[in-house]
Short mmCIF file of C-alpha atoms in Angstrom, two decimals:
data_model
loop_
_atom_site.label_atom_id
_atom_site.label_comp_id
_atom_site.label_asym_id
_atom_site.label_seq_id
_atom_site.Cartn_x
_atom_site.Cartn_y
_atom_site.Cartn_z
CA GLU A 218 -8.20 15.92 -7.68
CA ASP A 219 -8.76 12.17 -7.76
CA LYS A 220 -11.18 10.86 -5.19
CA VAL A 221 -12.30 7.44 -3.95
CA VAL A 222 -15.27 7.26 -1.59
CA GLN A 223 -16.43 4.10 0.12
CA SER A 224 -19.68 3.44 1.91
CA PRO A 225 -20.70 2.48 4.43
CA LEU A 226 -17.71 3.18 6.64
CA SER A 227 -18.70 0.37 8.93
CA LEU A 228 -21.17 -2.46 8.93
CA VAL A 229 -22.24 -5.15 11.40
CA VAL A 230 -24.08 -8.22 10.10
CA HIS A 231 -24.94 -11.71 11.26
CA GLU A 232 -23.35 -14.81 9.84
CA GLY A 233 -25.17 -15.90 6.71
CA ASP A 234 -26.21 -12.41 5.68
CA THR A 235 -25.29 -10.94 2.32
CA VAL A 236 -23.51 -7.59 2.24
CA THR A 237 -22.86 -5.05 -0.47
CA LEU A 238 -19.98 -2.61 -0.16
CA ASN A 239 -19.84 0.47 -2.34
CA CYS A 240 -17.02 2.41 -3.92
CA SER A 241 -17.44 5.53 -6.04
CA TYR A 242 -14.56 7.27 -7.73
CA GLU A 243 -13.53 10.34 -9.62
CA VAL A 244 -10.27 9.97 -11.48
CA THR A 245 -8.78 11.44 -14.59
CA ASN A 246 -7.95 8.77 -17.17
CA PHE A 247 -9.45 5.77 -15.44
CA ARG A 248 -7.55 2.50 -15.90
CA SER A 249 -8.76 0.11 -13.23
CA LEU A 250 -10.29 -0.27 -9.80
CA LEU A 251 -8.96 -2.65 -7.18
CA TRP A 252 -10.44 -4.20 -4.07
CA TYR A 253 -8.36 -5.32 -1.10
CA LYS A 254 -9.15 -7.05 2.18
CA GLN A 255 -7.24 -5.97 5.27
CA GLU A 256 -7.40 -8.03 8.41
CA LYS A 257 -4.83 -7.50 11.12
CA LYS A 258 -1.91 -7.05 8.81
CA ALA A 259 -1.40 -5.62 5.36
CA PRO A 260 -4.02 -5.60 2.60
CA THR A 261 -4.43 -8.64 0.41
CA PHE A 262 -5.52 -8.29 -3.19
CA LEU A 263 -9.05 -9.43 -4.09
CA PHE A 264 -10.05 -8.13 -7.51
CA MET A 265 -9.05 -5.81 -10.29
CA LEU A 266 -11.81 -4.45 -12.49
CA THR A 267 -11.26 -2.71 -15.79
CA SER A 268 -14.43 -3.24 -17.81
CA SER A 269 -18.00 -2.31 -17.04
CA GLY A 270 -20.57 -4.99 -16.45
CA ILE A 271 -18.20 -7.94 -16.17
CA GLU A 272 -18.50 -9.62 -12.81
CA LYS A 273 -15.39 -10.91 -11.12
CA LYS A 274 -16.05 -13.77 -8.75
CA SER A 275 -14.05 -15.67 -6.17
CA GLY A 276 -16.01 -18.02 -3.99
CA ARG A 277 -18.57 -16.03 -2.03
CA LEU A 278 -17.09 -12.71 -3.10
CA SER A 279 -17.97 -10.96 -6.31
CA SER A 280 -17.47 -7.50 -7.71
CA ILE A 281 -18.66 -5.46 -10.63
CA LEU A 282 -17.79 -2.10 -12.13
CA ASP A 283 -19.99 0.57 -13.68
CA LYS A 284 -17.77 2.97 -15.60
CA LYS A 285 -20.67 5.13 -16.69
CA GLU A 286 -21.83 5.82 -13.14
CA LEU A 287 -18.28 5.66 -11.75
CA PHE A 288 -18.76 3.09 -9.03
CA SER A 289 -18.09 -0.48 -8.07
CA ILE A 290 -19.70 -2.85 -5.61
CA LEU A 291 -18.26 -5.76 -3.69
CA ASN A 292 -20.74 -8.44 -2.68
CA ILE A 293 -20.18 -11.07 -0.05
CA THR A 294 -22.81 -13.78 0.21
CA ALA A 295 -23.39 -16.14 3.14
CA THR A 296 -20.99 -14.13 5.28
CA GLN A 297 -18.77 -15.87 7.82
CA THR A 298 -16.95 -14.50 10.85
CA GLY A 299 -13.72 -14.83 8.88
CA ASP A 300 -14.98 -12.18 6.48
CA SER A 301 -14.63 -9.60 9.24
CA ALA A 302 -12.06 -7.13 7.95
CA VAL A 303 -11.61 -3.72 6.43
CA TYR A 304 -12.30 -3.73 2.71
CA LEU A 305 -10.39 -1.14 0.74
CA CYS A 306 -11.14 0.17 -2.71
CA ALA A 307 -8.31 1.77 -4.70
CA VAL A 308 -7.79 3.42 -8.05
CA PRO A 309 -4.44 4.03 -9.73
CA PRO A 310 -4.01 7.65 -10.81
CA GLY A 311 -3.77 8.46 -14.48
CA LEU A 312 -2.61 6.45 -17.42
CA ILE A 313 1.01 6.12 -16.40
CA SER A 314 1.99 3.38 -13.98
CA GLY A 315 4.43 3.92 -11.16
CA TYR A 316 2.25 6.05 -8.94
CA ALA A 317 0.69 5.05 -5.64
CA LEU A 318 -2.92 3.95 -5.55
CA ASN A 319 -5.61 6.32 -4.32
CA PHE A 320 -7.35 4.49 -1.51
CA GLY A 321 -10.79 5.02 -0.07
CA LYS A 322 -11.14 5.13 3.71
CA GLY A 323 -12.35 1.56 3.74
CA THR A 324 -15.44 -0.26 4.98
CA SER A 325 -15.03 -2.01 8.29
CA LEU A 326 -17.14 -5.17 8.24
CA LEU A 327 -17.91 -7.14 11.37
CA VAL A 328 -19.68 -10.47 10.99
CA THR A 329 -21.15 -11.73 14.26
CA PRO A 330 -21.89 -15.39 14.99
CA GLY B 240 -0.07 -13.13 -7.15
CA ALA B 241 3.30 -11.53 -6.63
CA VAL B 242 4.96 -11.81 -3.23
CA VAL B 243 6.30 -8.90 -1.24
CA SER B 244 8.16 -9.68 1.96
CA GLN B 245 8.60 -7.13 4.72
CA HIS B 246 10.87 -7.56 7.70
CA PRO B 247 10.70 -7.33 10.63
CA SER B 248 7.01 -7.84 11.31
CA TRP B 249 7.33 -6.13 14.65
CA VAL B 250 10.02 -4.24 16.50
CA ILE B 251 10.38 -2.48 19.82
CA CYS B 252 13.10 0.13 20.16
CA LYS B 253 14.21 2.79 22.60
CA SER B 254 13.70 6.48 21.98
CA GLY B 255 16.57 7.99 20.07
CA THR B 256 17.61 4.85 18.28
CA SER B 257 17.12 4.05 14.60
CA VAL B 258 15.18 1.21 13.08
CA LYS B 259 15.50 -0.22 9.59
CA ILE B 260 12.61 -1.94 7.82
CA GLU B 261 13.19 -3.98 4.68
CA CYS B 262 10.80 -4.58 1.82
CA ARG B 263 11.61 -7.17 -0.83
CA SER B 264 9.79 -8.22 -3.96
CA LEU B 265 10.46 -11.94 -4.06
CA ASP B 266 9.36 -13.02 -7.51
CA PHE B 267 9.31 -9.86 -9.56
CA GLN B 268 11.31 -6.71 -10.06
CA ALA B 269 9.94 -3.46 -8.73
CA THR B 270 11.37 -0.20 -9.94
CA THR B 271 8.88 1.55 -7.70
CA MET B 272 7.87 0.71 -4.16
CA PHE B 273 5.71 2.66 -1.77
CA TRP B 274 5.84 3.17 1.97
CA TYR B 275 2.69 3.72 3.96
CA ARG B 276 1.90 4.42 7.56
CA GLN B 277 -1.35 3.35 9.13
CA PHE B 278 -2.83 4.49 12.41
CA PRO B 279 -5.45 2.39 14.19
CA LYS B 280 -8.78 2.30 12.41
CA GLN B 281 -7.56 4.58 9.65
CA SER B 282 -6.73 3.98 6.03
CA LEU B 283 -3.26 3.81 4.57
CA MET B 284 -1.34 7.07 4.45
CA LEU B 285 1.27 7.29 1.73
CA MET B 286 4.60 8.46 3.11
CA ALA B 287 6.88 8.22 0.11
CA THR B 288 7.50 6.67 -3.27
CA SER B 289 10.75 4.78 -3.50
CA ASN B 290 12.42 4.73 -6.90
CA GLU B 291 15.22 2.32 -7.72
CA GLY B 292 18.48 4.13 -8.27
CA SER B 293 17.19 7.58 -7.42
CA LYS B 294 15.93 9.65 -4.52
CA ALA B 295 12.59 8.89 -2.96
CA THR B 296 9.67 11.23 -3.42
CA TYR B 297 8.14 12.21 -0.09
CA GLU B 298 4.58 13.27 0.55
CA GLN B 299 3.89 16.63 2.07
CA GLY B 300 4.51 16.67 5.80
CA VAL B 301 6.81 13.63 5.83
CA GLU B 302 10.33 14.45 7.02
CA LYS B 303 12.82 12.98 4.61
CA ASP B 304 15.66 13.26 7.11
CA LYS B 305 13.69 11.28 9.64
CA PHE B 306 12.38 8.60 7.33
CA LEU B 307 15.32 7.59 5.16
CA ILE B 308 14.48 5.52 2.13
CA ASN B 309 16.96 3.58 0.06
CA HIS B 310 16.06 1.60 -3.05
CA ALA B 311 19.37 0.17 -4.09
CA SER B 312 18.12 -2.71 -6.19
CA LEU B 313 15.08 -3.76 -8.17
CA THR B 314 13.96 -6.06 -5.39
CA LEU B 315 14.78 -4.20 -2.19
CA SER B 316 13.72 -0.95 -0.59
CA THR B 317 14.50 0.01 2.99
CA LEU B 318 12.92 2.53 5.33
CA THR B 319 14.99 3.71 8.27
CA VAL B 320 13.24 5.59 11.04
CA THR B 321 15.99 7.71 12.55
CA SER B 322 16.07 8.98 16.12
CA ALA B 323 12.76 7.32 16.79
CA HIS B 324 10.29 8.85 19.23
CA PRO B 325 7.14 7.36 20.76
CA GLU B 326 4.99 9.30 18.29
CA ASP B 327 6.67 7.32 15.49
CA SER B 328 5.05 4.18 16.86
CA SER B 329 2.78 2.94 14.11
CA PHE B 330 2.16 0.25 11.52
CA TYR B 331 4.37 0.69 8.47
CA ILE B 332 3.53 -1.10 5.23
CA CYS B 333 5.36 -1.30 1.95
CA SER B 334 3.97 -2.18 -1.44
CA ALA B 335 5.26 -2.79 -4.91
CA LEU B 336 3.51 -2.58 -8.23
CA GLY B 337 3.17 -5.81 -10.11
CA ASP B 338 1.53 -6.45 -13.46
CA ARG B 339 -1.18 -4.03 -14.56
CA SER B 340 -0.58 -1.73 -11.61
CA VAL B 341 -1.85 -4.19 -9.03
CA ALA B 342 -0.16 -3.26 -5.76
CA PHE B 343 1.06 -6.12 -3.61
CA PHE B 344 1.75 -5.43 0.02
CA GLY B 345 4.30 -6.62 2.50
CA GLN B 346 3.09 -8.03 5.79
CA GLY B 347 3.63 -4.73 7.56
CA THR B 348 5.87 -3.79 10.48
CA ARG B 349 4.50 -2.75 13.82
CA LEU B 350 6.94 -0.33 15.39
CA THR B 351 6.75 0.49 19.08
CA VAL B 352 9.11 3.15 20.43
CA VAL B 353 9.50 3.14 24.20
#
């Protein structure tokens, strides 16, 4: 059975800190891993990772995938209160598209002033 | 990225009535859309997979007669909560698969049944 595990489940940091969120996965026929940010409403897409060792970057957020060790990390540098959200990691099942993503339980990040 | 629009964003209804939620892919065609339910501080729970032109596939434990799904076109799926009860109050989110299996989400609908 496919599995996506995120850690930590929750995290409280001060503004300016750097955080690292973890996502490990077990999936048959891996294609990609996706990161989403969910604030009060629905998740918004951050990154899609398909290849090991290639960092994806967007502003203060970056992510990298290790296909050998089956995990990904999401880094946020110089955190701001607006980064407070639940960060979700997801993996599509199998090689055939058209199936719902397998989500982890999420990491709830709170950035305090 | 692709845009998915969900409407309404919130709705309050009386027990026993039905509520319809719409999910539209605005700039791409989606043969498959997904409906999720999310309880406070929990992750997304897949309810059903909506397939254009055919019956939806429901997850175990989800009543298909209570949560009616229609996917009549490549850009529109609807979820109707029939005979709503207070325990149906929740946050409902739809998503559609865009390029390379990236899921794009609607804004979500907060349903309150009184």
